[in-house]
PDB file of C-alpha atoms in Angstrom:
ATOM      1  CA  MET A   4     115.287 -57.185  12.863  1.00 53.00           C
ATOM      2  CA  ALA A   5     112.239 -55.398  14.295  1.00 55.00           C
ATOM      3  CA  GLU A   6     111.499 -51.876  13.124  1.00 57.00           C
ATOM      4  CA  ASN A   7     110.168 -50.649  16.469  1.00 60.00           C
ATOM      5  CA  ASP A   8     112.980 -52.038  18.604  1.00 57.00           C
ATOM      6  CA  PRO A   9     113.645 -49.496  21.401  1.00 57.00           C
ATOM      7  CA  GLN A  10     117.245 -50.719  21.741  1.00 60.00           C
ATOM      8  CA  GLN A  11     118.050 -49.755  18.165  1.00 61.00           C
ATOM      9  CA  GLN A  12     119.476 -46.243  17.777  1.00 62.00           C
ATOM     10  CA  ALA A  13     119.531 -43.879  14.836  1.00 60.00           C
ATOM     11  CA  PRO A  14     122.530 -44.293  12.500  1.00 61.00           C
ATOM     12  CA  ALA A  15     125.479 -42.070  13.371  1.00 58.00           C
ATOM     13  CA  PRO A  16     126.884 -39.565  10.848  1.00 59.00           C
ATOM     14  CA  ALA A  17     130.028 -40.510   8.929  1.00 60.00           C
ATOM     15  CA  GLY A  18     133.144 -40.424  11.081  1.00 54.00           C
ATOM     16  CA  ALA A  19     131.226 -40.299  14.363  1.00 52.00           C
ATOM     17  CA  THR A  20     131.914 -43.832  15.507  1.00 52.00           C
ATOM     18  CA  SER A  21     134.196 -44.645  18.379  1.00 50.00           C
ATOM     19  CA  ALA A  22     137.446 -46.541  17.930  1.00 53.00           C
ATOM     20  CA  GLY A  23     136.375 -49.438  15.704  1.00 54.00           C
ATOM     21  CA  SER A  24     133.514 -50.666  17.912  1.00 55.00           C
ATOM     22  CA  GLY A  25     130.782 -49.423  15.552  1.00 56.00           C
ATOM     23  CA  ALA A  26     128.958 -47.667  18.402  1.00 55.00           C
ATOM     24  CA  PRO A  27     128.046 -43.990  18.035  1.00 56.00           C
ATOM     25  CA  ALA A  28     130.363 -41.589  19.787  1.00 54.00           C
ATOM     26  CA  SER A  29     127.596 -39.316  21.091  1.00 52.00           C
ATOM     27  CA  VAL A  30     128.097 -39.088  24.825  1.00 56.00           C
ATOM     28  CA  GLY A  31     126.242 -35.883  25.563  1.00 54.00           C
ATOM     29  CA  PRO A  32     122.517 -35.358  25.280  1.00 56.00           C
ATOM     30  CA  SER A  33     122.755 -33.178  22.171  1.00 53.00           C
ATOM     31  CA  GLY A  34     124.748 -35.510  19.931  1.00 53.00           C
ATOM     32  CA  PRO A  35     128.326 -35.595  18.665  1.00 59.00           C
ATOM     33  CA  GLY A  36     129.270 -31.953  18.555  1.00 56.00           C
ATOM     34  CA  GLY A  37     126.173 -30.042  17.727  1.00 55.00           C
ATOM     35  CA  PHE A  38     122.555 -29.367  18.320  1.00 55.00           C
ATOM     36  CA  SER A  39     120.283 -32.120  17.013  1.00 55.00           C
ATOM     37  CA  GLY A  40     117.032 -30.152  17.359  1.00 60.00           C
ATOM     38  CA  ARG A  41     115.841 -32.000  20.447  1.00 58.00           C
ATOM     39  CA  PRO A  42     117.333 -31.823  23.940  1.00 64.00           C
ATOM     40  CA  GLY A  43     117.476 -35.621  24.256  1.00 64.00           C
ATOM     41  CA  GLY A  44     118.699 -36.375  20.766  1.00 61.00           C
ATOM     42  CA  PRO A  45     116.635 -37.735  17.911  1.00 62.00           C
ATOM     43  CA  ARG A  46     113.303 -39.418  18.650  1.00 59.00           C
ATOM     44  CA  PRO A  47     113.579 -43.203  18.913  1.00 60.00           C
ATOM     45  CA  GLN A  48     111.442 -45.187  16.502  1.00 67.00           C
ATOM     46  CA  GLY A  49     109.048 -46.446  19.173  1.00 62.00           C
ATOM     47  CA  GLY A  50     108.587 -43.158  21.037  1.00 61.00           C
ATOM     48  CA  PRO A  51     105.525 -40.937  21.226  1.00 66.00           C
ATOM     49  CA  ARG A  52     104.361 -39.210  18.090  1.00 63.00           C
ATOM     50  CA  PRO A  53     104.506 -35.429  17.792  1.00 62.00           C
ATOM     51  CA  PRO A  54     101.178 -33.602  18.173  1.00 67.00           C
ATOM     52  CA  GLY A  55      99.210 -32.941  15.030  1.00 66.00           C
ATOM     53  CA  GLY A  56     100.155 -36.212  13.355  1.00 62.00           C
ATOM     54  CA  PRO A  57      97.769 -39.004  12.428  1.00 62.00           C
ATOM     55  CA  LYS A  58      96.127 -40.677  15.403  1.00 63.00           C
ATOM     56  CA  ARG A  59      96.071 -44.441  15.297  1.00 68.00           C
ATOM     57  CA  GLY A  60      93.012 -46.368  16.368  1.00 69.00           C
ATOM     58  CA  LYS A  61      90.832 -43.268  16.608  1.00 72.00           C
ATOM     59  CA  ARG A  62      87.855 -42.988  14.324  1.00 77.00           C
ATOM     60  CA  ASN A  63      86.801 -39.633  13.024  1.00 79.00           C
ATOM     61  CA  PHE A  64      83.180 -39.238  14.035  1.00 75.00           C
ATOM     62  CA  VAL A  65      81.291 -36.348  12.512  1.00 80.00           C
ATOM     63  CA  ARG A  66      78.079 -35.649  14.324  1.00 78.00           C
ATOM     64  CA  LYS A  67      75.119 -34.934  12.093  1.00 82.00           C
ATOM     65  CA  LYS A  68      73.543 -31.540  12.731  1.00 83.00           C
ATOM     66  CA  LYS A  69      70.136 -31.983  14.314  1.00 86.00           C
ATOM     67  CA  VAL A  70      67.347 -29.984  12.773  1.00 92.00           C
ATOM     68  CA  CYS A  71      64.182 -28.853  14.503  1.00 93.00           C
ATOM     69  CA  ARG A  72      61.321 -31.093  13.416  1.00 93.00           C
ATOM     70  CA  PHE A  73      58.793 -28.311  13.856  1.00 94.00           C
ATOM     71  CA  CYS A  74      60.800 -25.780  11.842  1.00 94.00           C
ATOM     72  CA  VAL A  75      61.095 -28.225   8.948  1.00 95.00           C
ATOM     73  CA  ASP A  76      57.314 -28.741   8.933  1.00 94.00           C
ATOM     74  CA  LYS A  77      56.788 -24.975   9.489  1.00 94.00           C
ATOM     75  CA  VAL A  78      54.576 -25.566  12.524  1.00 91.00           C
ATOM     76  CA  ASP A  79      53.281 -22.376  14.108  1.00 92.00           C
ATOM     77  CA  LEU A  80      51.422 -24.080  16.973  1.00 93.00           C
ATOM     78  CA  ILE A  81      52.196 -27.305  18.815  1.00 95.00           C
ATOM     79  CA  ASP A  82      48.882 -28.936  19.627  1.00 95.00           C
ATOM     80  CA  TYR A  83      48.722 -30.408  23.122  1.00 95.00           C
ATOM     81  CA  LYS A  84      45.950 -32.816  22.013  1.00 95.00           C
ATOM     82  CA  LYS A  85      48.309 -34.762  19.727  1.00 94.00           C
ATOM     83  CA  ALA A  86      49.689 -37.123  22.350  1.00 93.00           C
ATOM     84  CA  ASP A  87      51.411 -39.354  19.799  1.00 94.00           C
ATOM     85  CA  VAL A  88      53.593 -36.435  18.625  1.00 93.00           C
ATOM     86  CA  LEU A  89      54.333 -35.244  22.145  1.00 95.00           C
ATOM     87  CA  SER A  90      55.143 -38.713  23.485  1.00 93.00           C
ATOM     88  CA  SER A  91      58.275 -38.912  21.318  1.00 93.00           C
ATOM     89  CA  PHE A  92      59.698 -35.954  23.296  1.00 94.00           C
ATOM     90  CA  ILE A  93      59.197 -37.597  26.702  1.00 94.00           C
ATOM     91  CA  GLN A  94      61.442 -40.142  28.407  1.00 92.00           C
ATOM     92  CA  ASP A  95      60.068 -43.383  29.826  1.00 88.00           C
ATOM     93  CA  ARG A  96      60.087 -41.869  33.295  1.00 90.00           C
ATOM     94  CA  GLY A  97      57.977 -38.900  32.181  1.00 88.00           C
ATOM     95  CA  ARG A  98      60.748 -36.330  31.860  1.00 93.00           C
ATOM     96  CA  ILE A  99      60.896 -33.964  28.899  1.00 95.00           C
ATOM     97  CA  LEU A 100      63.875 -34.602  26.624  1.00 95.00           C
ATOM     98  CA  PRO A 101      66.332 -31.678  26.345  1.00 95.00           C
ATOM     99  CA  ARG A 102      67.062 -29.751  23.150  1.00 93.00           C
ATOM    100  CA  ARG A 103      70.494 -31.270  22.723  1.00 92.00           C
ATOM    101  CA  MET A 104      68.914 -34.711  22.381  1.00 92.00           C
ATOM    102  CA  THR A 105      65.888 -33.883  20.242  1.00 93.00           C
ATOM    103  CA  GLY A 106      67.339 -31.087  18.117  1.00 94.00           C
ATOM    104  CA  THR A 107      64.413 -28.727  18.538  1.00 95.00           C
ATOM    105  CA  CYS A 108      65.065 -25.002  18.445  1.00 95.00           C
ATOM    106  CA  ALA A 109      64.650 -22.845  21.551  1.00 96.00           C
ATOM    107  CA  ARG A 110      61.292 -21.402  20.538  1.00 95.00           C
ATOM    108  CA  HIS A 111      59.730 -24.763  19.740  1.00 96.00           C
ATOM    109  CA  GLN A 112      61.229 -26.326  22.872  1.00 96.00           C
ATOM    110  CA  ARG A 113      59.387 -23.736  24.960  1.00 97.00           C
ATOM    111  CA  TRP A 114      56.151 -24.405  23.063  1.00 96.00           C
ATOM    112  CA  LEU A 115      56.719 -28.144  23.382  1.00 96.00           C
ATOM    113  CA  THR A 116      57.173 -27.877  27.146  1.00 96.00           C
ATOM    114  CA  VAL A 117      53.921 -25.960  27.524  1.00 97.00           C
ATOM    115  CA  ALA A 118      52.065 -28.455  25.322  1.00 97.00           C
ATOM    116  CA  ILE A 119      53.425 -31.460  27.235  1.00 96.00           C
ATOM    117  CA  LYS A 120      52.466 -29.946  30.586  1.00 96.00           C
ATOM    118  CA  ARG A 121      48.967 -29.187  29.325  1.00 96.00           C
ATOM    119  CA  ALA A 122      48.609 -32.734  28.021  1.00 96.00           C
ATOM    120  CA  GLN A 123      49.765 -34.108  31.366  1.00 95.00           C
ATOM    121  CA  ASN A 124      47.246 -31.969  33.234  1.00 96.00           C
ATOM    122  CA  ILE A 125      44.306 -33.365  31.279  1.00 96.00           C
ATOM    123  CA  ALA A 126      45.731 -36.937  31.467  1.00 93.00           C
ATOM    124  CA  LEU A 127      46.686 -37.364  27.816  1.00 94.00           C
ATOM    125  CA  LEU A 128      50.288 -38.028  28.861  1.00 92.00           C
ATOM    126  CA  PRO A 129      51.571 -39.626  32.066  1.00 90.00           C
ATOM    127  CA  PHE A 130      53.379 -37.551  34.687  1.00 90.00           C
ATOM    128  CA  ALA A 131      55.677 -40.441  35.597  1.00 87.00           C
ATOM    129  CA  ALA A 132      56.421 -43.983  34.544  1.00 71.00           C
ATOM    130  CA  GLU A 133      54.292 -46.867  35.718  1.00 68.00           C
ATOM    131  CA  LEU A 134      56.032 -48.718  38.511  1.00 62.00           C
TER     132      LEU A 134
END
């Protein structure tokens, strides 16, 4: 019949059936006269999987390591007058994007923050979104 039928039990060892009925003789939780390795007997076919096994329906997603754009270009100064470069590091509402989203290193994130604030002060970049 069905492979994952919860009513179906594991086959009993030879000589462990009750008087001609074909049913297993295990009455206790540990099986017919011994320890089966699990306190409740063997795992039924439809039960939960042991930890560490393959996970069904889950996709393995490997996040690509973000690299600092300024380190790759070997930039030693972030120019506050280049609004087109700085605008890619600002949200629509005018907030500066964090390092975890842009991938910039700590040093260049500090320089970027200073450059964005300077550009905002001389009106090259907006302080907030237009409402």
